[in-house]
């Protein structure tokens, strides 16, 4: 199966072409977004700019390249990766996938409360969560089929999992710069939020490798990440890029220690407490 997945992934030489296409495919959304927002109600664009529709760029770039390099059949196989839930053999992973990011928001609220900062009473928008989750799931699908289904393979072949995650996280963050600027975010906000995105991408790859390279698992995790940081702040849950970055960095440190930087998938201790040597993932 790993050989099959690698056959769909990018070739080392086409990886740069993929990144270039992602940025090129995003330009129309960056340009048209501010124009379209002039004619849309403010309620629709309060949290996300129209340019965020660029989420279709990674999957589009990946499909174009896979179809050109390996044919229509390979492109169909790539798209199927979005629903490869059968690869999540250990159901315990769903706990991390669905609840880790919301738990971080709870921790962030607690830390900011301890500092004495006045905070509103947070609410849990029961009705909005399913609707937002469905929207964010679709957006995450458009991204992760490209980032993971196509790009991460050769990155992890050339570097270890931690380094590959950081590289992809930096590209991912740079890709978001224009929408952040269009949202009116300050340079300080962008720097700290960008650092948090790189840390989060490491957790994405931890989920991906730990679930036997399930793109579906990361799509769920990505969707919950957005529910936590985009939806919940509108209901009294504070979001501070600075505090969030430190929480994410601490979580990444724990994950890296326990699962190892080489693969982010080789748990350090068995049930008996003995150290388990790392293995290389394909």
C-alpha atoms as a printed R data frame, in Angstrom:
    type eleno elety resid chain resno       x      y       z
1   ATOM     1    CA   UNK     A     1   0.000  0.000   0.000
2   ATOM     2    CA   UNK     A     2   2.818  2.434   0.822
3   ATOM     3    CA   UNK     A     3   4.343  1.869  -2.606
4   ATOM     4    CA   UNK     A     4   0.949  2.616  -4.139
5   ATOM     5    CA   UNK     A     5   0.661  5.850  -2.167
6   ATOM     6    CA   UNK     A     6   4.142  6.905  -3.195
7   ATOM     7    CA   UNK     A     7   3.228  6.297  -6.839
8   ATOM     8    CA   UNK     A     8   0.506  8.941  -6.474
9   ATOM     9    CA   UNK     A     9   2.694 11.412  -4.590
10  ATOM    10    CA   UNK     A    10   4.776 14.052  -6.277
11  ATOM    11    CA   UNK     A    11   8.087 13.291  -7.877
12  ATOM    12    CA   UNK     A    12  10.916 15.213  -6.234
13  ATOM    13    CA   UNK     A    13  11.344 17.404  -9.317
14  ATOM    14    CA   UNK     A    14   7.641 18.244  -9.599
15  ATOM    15    CA   UNK     A    15   7.269 19.285  -5.974
16  ATOM    16    CA   UNK     A    16   8.412 22.831  -6.739
17  ATOM    17    CA   UNK     A    17   6.018 22.925  -9.695
18  ATOM    18    CA   UNK     A    18   3.213 21.932  -7.352
19  ATOM    19    CA   UNK     A    19   3.990 24.752  -4.922
20  ATOM    20    CA   UNK     A    20   4.223 27.215  -7.812
21  ATOM    21    CA   UNK     A    21   0.869 26.108  -9.220
22  ATOM    22    CA   UNK     A    22  -0.795 26.410  -5.808
23  ATOM    23    CA   UNK     A    23   0.276 30.057  -5.588
24  ATOM    24    CA   UNK     A    24  -0.615 30.770  -9.230
25  ATOM    25    CA   UNK     A    25  -4.069 29.186  -8.878
26  ATOM    26    CA   UNK     A    26  -4.639 31.344  -5.778
27  ATOM    27    CA   UNK     A    27  -3.943 34.683  -7.470
28  ATOM    28    CA   UNK     A    28  -7.455 35.079  -8.991
29  ATOM    29    CA   UNK     A    29  -8.990 34.659  -5.517
30  ATOM    30    CA   UNK     A    30  -6.540 37.136  -3.972
31  ATOM    31    CA   UNK     A    31  -7.357 39.708  -6.659
32  ATOM    32    CA   UNK     A    32 -11.114 39.161  -6.940
33  ATOM    33    CA   UNK     A    33 -11.717 38.695  -3.218
34  ATOM    34    CA   UNK     A    34 -11.572 42.363  -2.119
35  ATOM    35    CA   UNK     A    35 -13.712 43.374  -5.111
36  ATOM    36    CA   UNK     A    36 -16.388 40.781  -4.345
37  ATOM    37    CA   UNK     A    37 -16.485 41.769  -0.674
38  ATOM    38    CA   UNK     A    38 -17.735 45.248  -1.624
39  ATOM    39    CA   UNK     A    39 -21.005 43.680  -2.785
40  ATOM    40    CA   UNK     A    40 -21.449 41.112   0.006
41  ATOM    41    CA   UNK     A    41 -23.037 41.606   3.442
42  ATOM    42    CA   UNK     A    42 -20.442 42.209   6.142
43  ATOM    43    CA   UNK     A    43 -21.798 39.254   8.134
44  ATOM    44    CA   UNK     A    44 -20.601 36.863   5.424
45  ATOM    45    CA   UNK     A    45 -17.033 38.133   5.413
46  ATOM    46    CA   UNK     A    46 -16.510 39.033   9.087
47  ATOM    47    CA   UNK     A    47 -14.351 36.017   9.959
48  ATOM    48    CA   UNK     A    48 -12.998 34.875   6.590
49  ATOM    49    CA   UNK     A    49 -12.220 36.894   3.444
50  ATOM    50    CA   UNK     A    50 -13.533 35.832   0.046
51  ATOM    51    CA   UNK     A    51  -9.937 35.095  -0.948
52  ATOM    52    CA   UNK     A    52 -10.056 32.118   1.439
53  ATOM    53    CA   UNK     A    53 -11.824 30.288  -1.403
54  ATOM    54    CA   UNK     A    54  -8.272 29.639  -2.590
55  ATOM    55    CA   UNK     A    55  -8.595 26.378  -0.641
56  ATOM    56    CA   UNK     A    56  -9.363 24.712  -3.972
57  ATOM    57    CA   UNK     A    57  -5.836 25.518  -5.244
58  ATOM    58    CA   UNK     A    58  -3.857 22.645  -3.615
59  ATOM    59    CA   UNK     A    59  -6.240 19.911  -4.750
60  ATOM    60    CA   UNK     A    60  -6.462 21.453  -8.231
61  ATOM    61    CA   UNK     A    61  -2.677 21.659  -8.597
62  ATOM    62    CA   UNK     A    62  -2.262 18.085  -7.385
63  ATOM    63    CA   UNK     A    63  -4.907 16.703  -9.772
64  ATOM    64    CA   UNK     A    64  -3.385 18.563 -12.731
65  ATOM    65    CA   UNK     A    65   0.104 17.231 -12.029
66  ATOM    66    CA   UNK     A    66  -0.932 13.662 -11.182
67  ATOM    67    CA   UNK     A    67  -3.095 13.474 -14.293
68  ATOM    68    CA   UNK     A    68  -0.235 14.772 -16.436
69  ATOM    69    CA   UNK     A    69   2.406 12.536 -14.848
70  ATOM    70    CA   UNK     A    70   0.465  9.318 -14.259
71  ATOM    71    CA   UNK     A    71  -2.881  9.543 -16.037
72  ATOM    72    CA   UNK     A    72  -6.583  9.923 -15.144
73  ATOM    73    CA   UNK     A    73  -6.618  6.719 -13.101
74  ATOM    74    CA   UNK     A    74  -3.991  8.020 -10.705
75  ATOM    75    CA   UNK     A    75  -5.892 11.296 -10.360
76  ATOM    76    CA   UNK     A    76  -9.009  9.362  -9.296
77  ATOM    77    CA   UNK     A    77  -6.955  7.409  -6.761
78  ATOM    78    CA   UNK     A    78  -5.631 10.686  -5.385
79  ATOM    79    CA   UNK     A    79  -9.153 12.041  -4.897
80  ATOM    80    CA   UNK     A    80 -10.157  8.838  -3.086
81  ATOM    81    CA   UNK     A    81  -7.531  9.629  -0.447
82  ATOM    82    CA   UNK     A    82  -9.938 12.225   0.947
83  ATOM    83    CA   UNK     A    83 -12.065  9.404   2.380
84  ATOM    84    CA   UNK     A    84  -9.454  6.779   3.287
85  ATOM    85    CA   UNK     A    85 -10.909  6.387   6.797
86  ATOM    86    CA   UNK     A    86 -10.235  2.644   6.790
87  ATOM    87    CA   UNK     A    87  -6.576  3.437   7.315
88  ATOM    88    CA   UNK     A    88  -7.402  4.689  10.840
89  ATOM    89    CA   UNK     A    89  -7.142  1.268  12.443
90  ATOM    90    CA   UNK     A    90  -6.616  2.497  15.999
91  ATOM    91    CA   UNK     A    91  -9.872  4.211  16.947
92  ATOM    92    CA   UNK     A    92  -8.135  5.999  19.817
93  ATOM    93    CA   UNK     A    93  -6.762  8.418  17.211
94  ATOM    94    CA   UNK     A    94 -10.244  9.914  16.869
95  ATOM    95    CA   UNK     A    95  -9.880 11.346  20.371
96  ATOM    96    CA   UNK     A    96  -6.886 13.425  19.268
97  ATOM    97    CA   UNK     A    97  -8.410 14.185  15.868
98  ATOM    98    CA   UNK     A    98 -11.683 15.562  17.222
99  ATOM    99    CA   UNK     A    99 -10.831 16.925  20.663
100 ATOM   100    CA   UNK     A   100  -7.182 18.043  20.775
101 ATOM   101    CA   UNK     A   101  -7.738 21.448  19.160
102 ATOM   102    CA   UNK     A   102 -10.881 22.296  21.190
103 ATOM   103    CA   UNK     A   103  -8.989 21.236  24.336
104 ATOM   104    CA   UNK     A   104  -6.262 23.738  23.465
105 ATOM   105    CA   UNK     A   105  -8.894 26.489  23.321
106 ATOM   106    CA   UNK     A   106 -10.009 25.513  26.829
107 ATOM   107    CA   UNK     A   107  -6.394 25.639  28.034
108 ATOM   108    CA   UNK     A   108  -5.937 29.023  26.349
109 ATOM   109    CA   UNK     A   109  -9.053 30.368  28.060
110 ATOM   110    CA   UNK     A   110  -7.793 29.116  31.428
111 ATOM   111    CA   UNK     A   111  -4.342 30.660  30.992
112 ATOM   112    CA   UNK     A   112  -5.746 34.012  29.923
113 ATOM   113    CA   UNK     A   113  -8.194 33.915  32.839
114 ATOM   114    CA   UNK     A   114  -5.291 33.359  35.240
115 ATOM   115    CA   UNK     A   115  -3.596 36.499  33.972
116 ATOM   116    CA   UNK     A   116  -6.597 38.498  35.128
117 ATOM   117    CA   UNK     A   117  -7.649 39.542  31.647
118 ATOM   118    CA   UNK     A   118 -11.397 40.308  31.540
119 ATOM   119    CA   UNK     A   119 -13.087 37.650  29.444
120 ATOM   120    CA   UNK     A   120 -16.684 37.028  28.467
121 ATOM   121    CA   UNK     A   121 -18.396 33.827  29.504
122 ATOM   122    CA   UNK     A   122 -17.743 31.379  26.644
123 ATOM   123    CA   UNK     A   123 -20.615 29.646  24.931
124 ATOM   124    CA   UNK     A   124 -20.769 26.420  22.963
125 ATOM   125    CA   UNK     A   125 -22.713 27.082  19.734
126 ATOM   126    CA   UNK     A   126 -24.343 23.674  19.441
127 ATOM   127    CA   UNK     A   127 -26.306 24.556  16.303
128 ATOM   128    CA   UNK     A   128 -23.462 26.328  14.522
129 ATOM   129    CA   UNK     A   129 -20.765 23.694  15.101
130 ATOM   130    CA   UNK     A   130 -22.196 21.090  12.648
131 ATOM   131    CA   UNK     A   131 -22.749 23.715   9.937
132 ATOM   132    CA   UNK     A   132 -19.311 25.228  10.402
133 ATOM   133    CA   UNK     A   133 -17.704 21.807  10.584
134 ATOM   134    CA   UNK     A   134 -19.240 20.830   7.235
135 ATOM   135    CA   UNK     A   135 -17.918 24.034   5.642
136 ATOM   136    CA   UNK     A   136 -14.468 23.645   7.161
137 ATOM   137    CA   UNK     A   137 -14.356 19.952   6.230
138 ATOM   138    CA   UNK     A   138 -14.898 20.870   2.570
139 ATOM   139    CA   UNK     A   139 -12.194 23.532   2.779
140 ATOM   140    CA   UNK     A   140  -9.755 21.168   4.496
141 ATOM   141    CA   UNK     A   141 -10.437 18.527   1.844
142 ATOM   142    CA   UNK     A   142  -9.412 21.000  -0.861
143 ATOM   143    CA   UNK     A   143  -6.164 21.671   0.953
144 ATOM   144    CA   UNK     A   144  -5.061 18.332   2.378
145 ATOM   145    CA   UNK     A   145  -5.544 16.206  -0.740
146 ATOM   146    CA   UNK     A   146  -2.841 18.443  -2.186
147 ATOM   147    CA   UNK     A   147  -0.572 19.065   0.803
148 ATOM   148    CA   UNK     A   148  -0.617 15.458   2.030
149 ATOM   149    CA   UNK     A   149  -1.919 13.344  -0.839
150 ATOM   150    CA   UNK     A   150   0.674 14.820  -3.189
151 ATOM   151    CA   UNK     A   151   3.390 16.914  -1.525
152 ATOM   152    CA   UNK     A   152   4.320 15.321   1.792
153 ATOM   153    CA   UNK     A   153   5.582 12.031   0.307
154 ATOM   154    CA   UNK     A   154   8.776 13.338  -1.315
155 ATOM   155    CA   UNK     A   155   9.358 15.756   1.559
156 ATOM   156    CA   UNK     A   156   9.433 12.881   4.036
157 ATOM   157    CA   UNK     A   157  11.643 10.861   1.722
158 ATOM   158    CA   UNK     A   158  14.252 13.627   1.683
159 ATOM   159    CA   UNK     A   159  13.960 14.822   5.291
160 ATOM   160    CA   UNK     A   160  12.690 13.339   8.525
161 ATOM   161    CA   UNK     A   161   9.045 13.833   9.438
162 ATOM   162    CA   UNK     A   162   9.662 16.804  11.736
163 ATOM   163    CA   UNK     A   163  11.735 18.704   9.163
164 ATOM   164    CA   UNK     A   164   9.262 17.875   6.382
165 ATOM   165    CA   UNK     A   165   6.426 19.181   8.554
166 ATOM   166    CA   UNK     A   166   8.238 22.452   9.219
167 ATOM   167    CA   UNK     A   167   9.010 22.965   5.523
168 ATOM   168    CA   UNK     A   168   5.412 22.305   4.523
169 ATOM   169    CA   UNK     A   169   4.206 24.454   7.422
170 ATOM   170    CA   UNK     A   170   6.275 27.411   6.225
171 ATOM   171    CA   UNK     A   171   4.911 27.084   2.677
172 ATOM   172    CA   UNK     A   172   1.392 26.752   4.090
173 ATOM   173    CA   UNK     A   173   1.836 29.897   6.173
174 ATOM   174    CA   UNK     A   174   3.275 31.965   3.317
175 ATOM   175    CA   UNK     A   175   0.319 30.895   1.175
176 ATOM   176    CA   UNK     A   176  -2.020 32.441   3.764
177 ATOM   177    CA   UNK     A   177  -0.244 35.802   3.959
178 ATOM   178    CA   UNK     A   178  -2.395 37.636   1.400
179 ATOM   179    CA   UNK     A   179  -5.717 36.656   3.041
180 ATOM   180    CA   UNK     A   180  -4.330 37.661   6.457
181 ATOM   181    CA   UNK     A   181  -3.331 41.074   5.094
182 ATOM   182    CA   UNK     A   182  -6.730 41.464   3.433
183 ATOM   183    CA   UNK     A   183  -8.357 40.705   6.802
184 ATOM   184    CA   UNK     A   184  -6.466 43.674   8.266
185 ATOM   185    CA   UNK     A   185  -4.324 41.603  10.610
186 ATOM   186    CA   UNK     A   186  -1.346 43.343  12.197
187 ATOM   187    CA   UNK     A   187   2.230 42.208  11.469
188 ATOM   188    CA   UNK     A   188   2.557 40.977  15.065
189 ATOM   189    CA   UNK     A   189  -0.635 38.936  14.771
190 ATOM   190    CA   UNK     A   190   0.542 37.428  11.482
191 ATOM   191    CA   UNK     A   191   3.961 36.470  12.877
192 ATOM   192    CA   UNK     A   192   2.587 34.713  15.952
193 ATOM   193    CA   UNK     A   193  -0.306 33.117  14.099
194 ATOM   194    CA   UNK     A   194   2.103 31.975  11.375
195 ATOM   195    CA   UNK     A   195   4.353 30.370  13.976
196 ATOM   196    CA   UNK     A   196   1.292 28.613  15.355
197 ATOM   197    CA   UNK     A   197   0.439 27.358  11.869
198 ATOM   198    CA   UNK     A   198   3.878 25.789  11.502
199 ATOM   199    CA   UNK     A   199   3.464 24.121  14.905
200 ATOM   200    CA   UNK     A   200  -0.016 22.938  13.936
201 ATOM   201    CA   UNK     A   201   1.297 21.460  10.676
202 ATOM   202    CA   UNK     A   202   3.668 19.290  12.721
203 ATOM   203    CA   UNK     A   203   0.629 17.936  14.564
204 ATOM   204    CA   UNK     A   204  -1.082 17.368  11.209
205 ATOM   205    CA   UNK     A   205   1.803 15.169  10.077
206 ATOM   206    CA   UNK     A   206   1.812 13.395  13.438
207 ATOM   207    CA   UNK     A   207  -1.850 12.529  12.870
208 ATOM   208    CA   UNK     A   208  -1.140 11.592   9.242
209 ATOM   209    CA   UNK     A   209   1.755  9.240   9.967
210 ATOM   210    CA   UNK     A   210   0.162  7.823  13.096
211 ATOM   211    CA   UNK     A   211  -2.991  6.816  11.205
212 ATOM   212    CA   UNK     A   212  -1.016  5.021   8.487
213 ATOM   213    CA   UNK     A   213  -1.052  8.092   6.246
214 ATOM   214    CA   UNK     A   214  -4.778  8.780   6.300
215 ATOM   215    CA   UNK     A   215  -5.621 12.035   4.531
216 ATOM   216    CA   UNK     A   216  -9.177 11.762   5.872
217 ATOM   217    CA   UNK     A   217  -7.853 11.854   9.453
218 ATOM   218    CA   UNK     A   218  -6.039 15.119   8.809
219 ATOM   219    CA   UNK     A   219  -9.038 16.624   7.017
220 ATOM   220    CA   UNK     A   220 -11.075 16.002  10.184
221 ATOM   221    CA   UNK     A   221  -8.294 17.409  12.365
222 ATOM   222    CA   UNK     A   222  -7.924 20.470  10.114
223 ATOM   223    CA   UNK     A   223 -11.685 21.069  10.236
224 ATOM   224    CA   UNK     A   224 -11.683 20.921  14.039
225 ATOM   225    CA   UNK     A   225  -8.701 23.285  14.075
226 ATOM   226    CA   UNK     A   226 -10.767 25.831  12.136
227 ATOM   227    CA   UNK     A   227 -13.874 25.284  14.236
228 ATOM   228    CA   UNK     A   228 -11.771 26.040  17.311
229 ATOM   229    CA   UNK     A   229  -9.913 29.109  16.054
230 ATOM   230    CA   UNK     A   230 -12.458 30.655  13.652
231 ATOM   231    CA   UNK     A   231 -15.908 29.761  14.986
232 ATOM   232    CA   UNK     A   232 -15.440 29.658  18.768
233 ATOM   233    CA   UNK     A   233 -13.840 33.143  19.173
234 ATOM   234    CA   UNK     A   234 -17.155 34.582  18.022
235 ATOM   235    CA   UNK     A   235 -18.837 32.969  21.040
236 ATOM   236    CA   UNK     A   236 -16.660 34.242  23.859
237 ATOM   237    CA   UNK     A   237 -13.659 31.949  23.482
238 ATOM   238    CA   UNK     A   238 -10.569 34.180  23.333
239 ATOM   239    CA   UNK     A   239  -7.968 33.621  20.658
240 ATOM   240    CA   UNK     A   240  -4.486 35.007  21.166
241 ATOM   241    CA   UNK     A   241  -1.927 33.981  18.510
242 ATOM   242    CA   UNK     A   242   0.840 34.467  21.066
243 ATOM   243    CA   UNK     A   243  -0.703 32.245  23.736
244 ATOM   244    CA   UNK     A   244  -1.889 29.749  21.143
245 ATOM   245    CA   UNK     A   245   1.616 29.458  19.661
246 ATOM   246    CA   UNK     A   246   3.109 28.610  23.047
247 ATOM   247    CA   UNK     A   247   0.429 25.986  23.726
248 ATOM   248    CA   UNK     A   248   0.983 24.455  20.294
249 ATOM   249    CA   UNK     A   249   4.755 24.508  20.772
250 ATOM   250    CA   UNK     A   250   4.404 22.696  24.092
251 ATOM   251    CA   UNK     A   251   2.143 20.085  22.514
252 ATOM   252    CA   UNK     A   252   4.580 19.619  19.628
253 ATOM   253    CA   UNK     A   253   7.457 19.165  22.091
254 ATOM   254    CA   UNK     A   254   5.534 16.394  23.872
255 ATOM   255    CA   UNK     A   255   4.557 14.711  20.594
256 ATOM   256    CA   UNK     A   256   8.110 14.902  19.241
257 ATOM   257    CA   UNK     A   257   9.554 13.432  22.444
258 ATOM   258    CA   UNK     A   258   7.051 10.562  22.601
259 ATOM   259    CA   UNK     A   259   6.827  9.675  18.896
260 ATOM   260    CA   UNK     A   260  10.262 10.762  17.670
261 ATOM   261    CA   UNK     A   261  11.269 13.415  15.106
262 ATOM   262    CA   UNK     A   262  12.262 10.817  12.519
263 ATOM   263    CA   UNK     A   263   8.752  9.569  11.814
264 ATOM   264    CA   UNK     A   264   6.420 11.215  14.376
265 ATOM   265    CA   UNK     A   265   4.840  7.767  14.393
266 ATOM   266    CA   UNK     A   266   7.101  5.511  16.498
267 ATOM   267    CA   UNK     A   267   5.874  5.658  20.072
268 ATOM   268    CA   UNK     A   268   8.834  5.748  22.409
269 ATOM   269    CA   UNK     A   269   7.471  3.406  25.060
270 ATOM   270    CA   UNK     A   270   5.669  0.106  24.872
271 ATOM   271    CA   UNK     A   271   3.098 -0.901  27.475
272 ATOM   272    CA   UNK     A   272   5.925 -2.519  29.423
273 ATOM   273    CA   UNK     A   273   7.762  0.817  29.430
274 ATOM   274    CA   UNK     A   274  10.588 -0.288  27.148
275 ATOM   275    CA   UNK     A   275  11.868  2.033  24.480
276 ATOM   276    CA   UNK     A   276  10.798  1.257  20.925
277 ATOM   277    CA   UNK     A   277  13.297  2.045  18.152
278 ATOM   278    CA   UNK     A   278  12.106  4.405  15.435
279 ATOM   279    CA   UNK     A   279  11.246  3.071  11.996
280 ATOM   280    CA   UNK     A   280  11.201  4.858   8.693
281 ATOM   281    CA   UNK     A   281   7.853  5.505   7.023
282 ATOM   282    CA   UNK     A   282   7.326  5.343   3.319
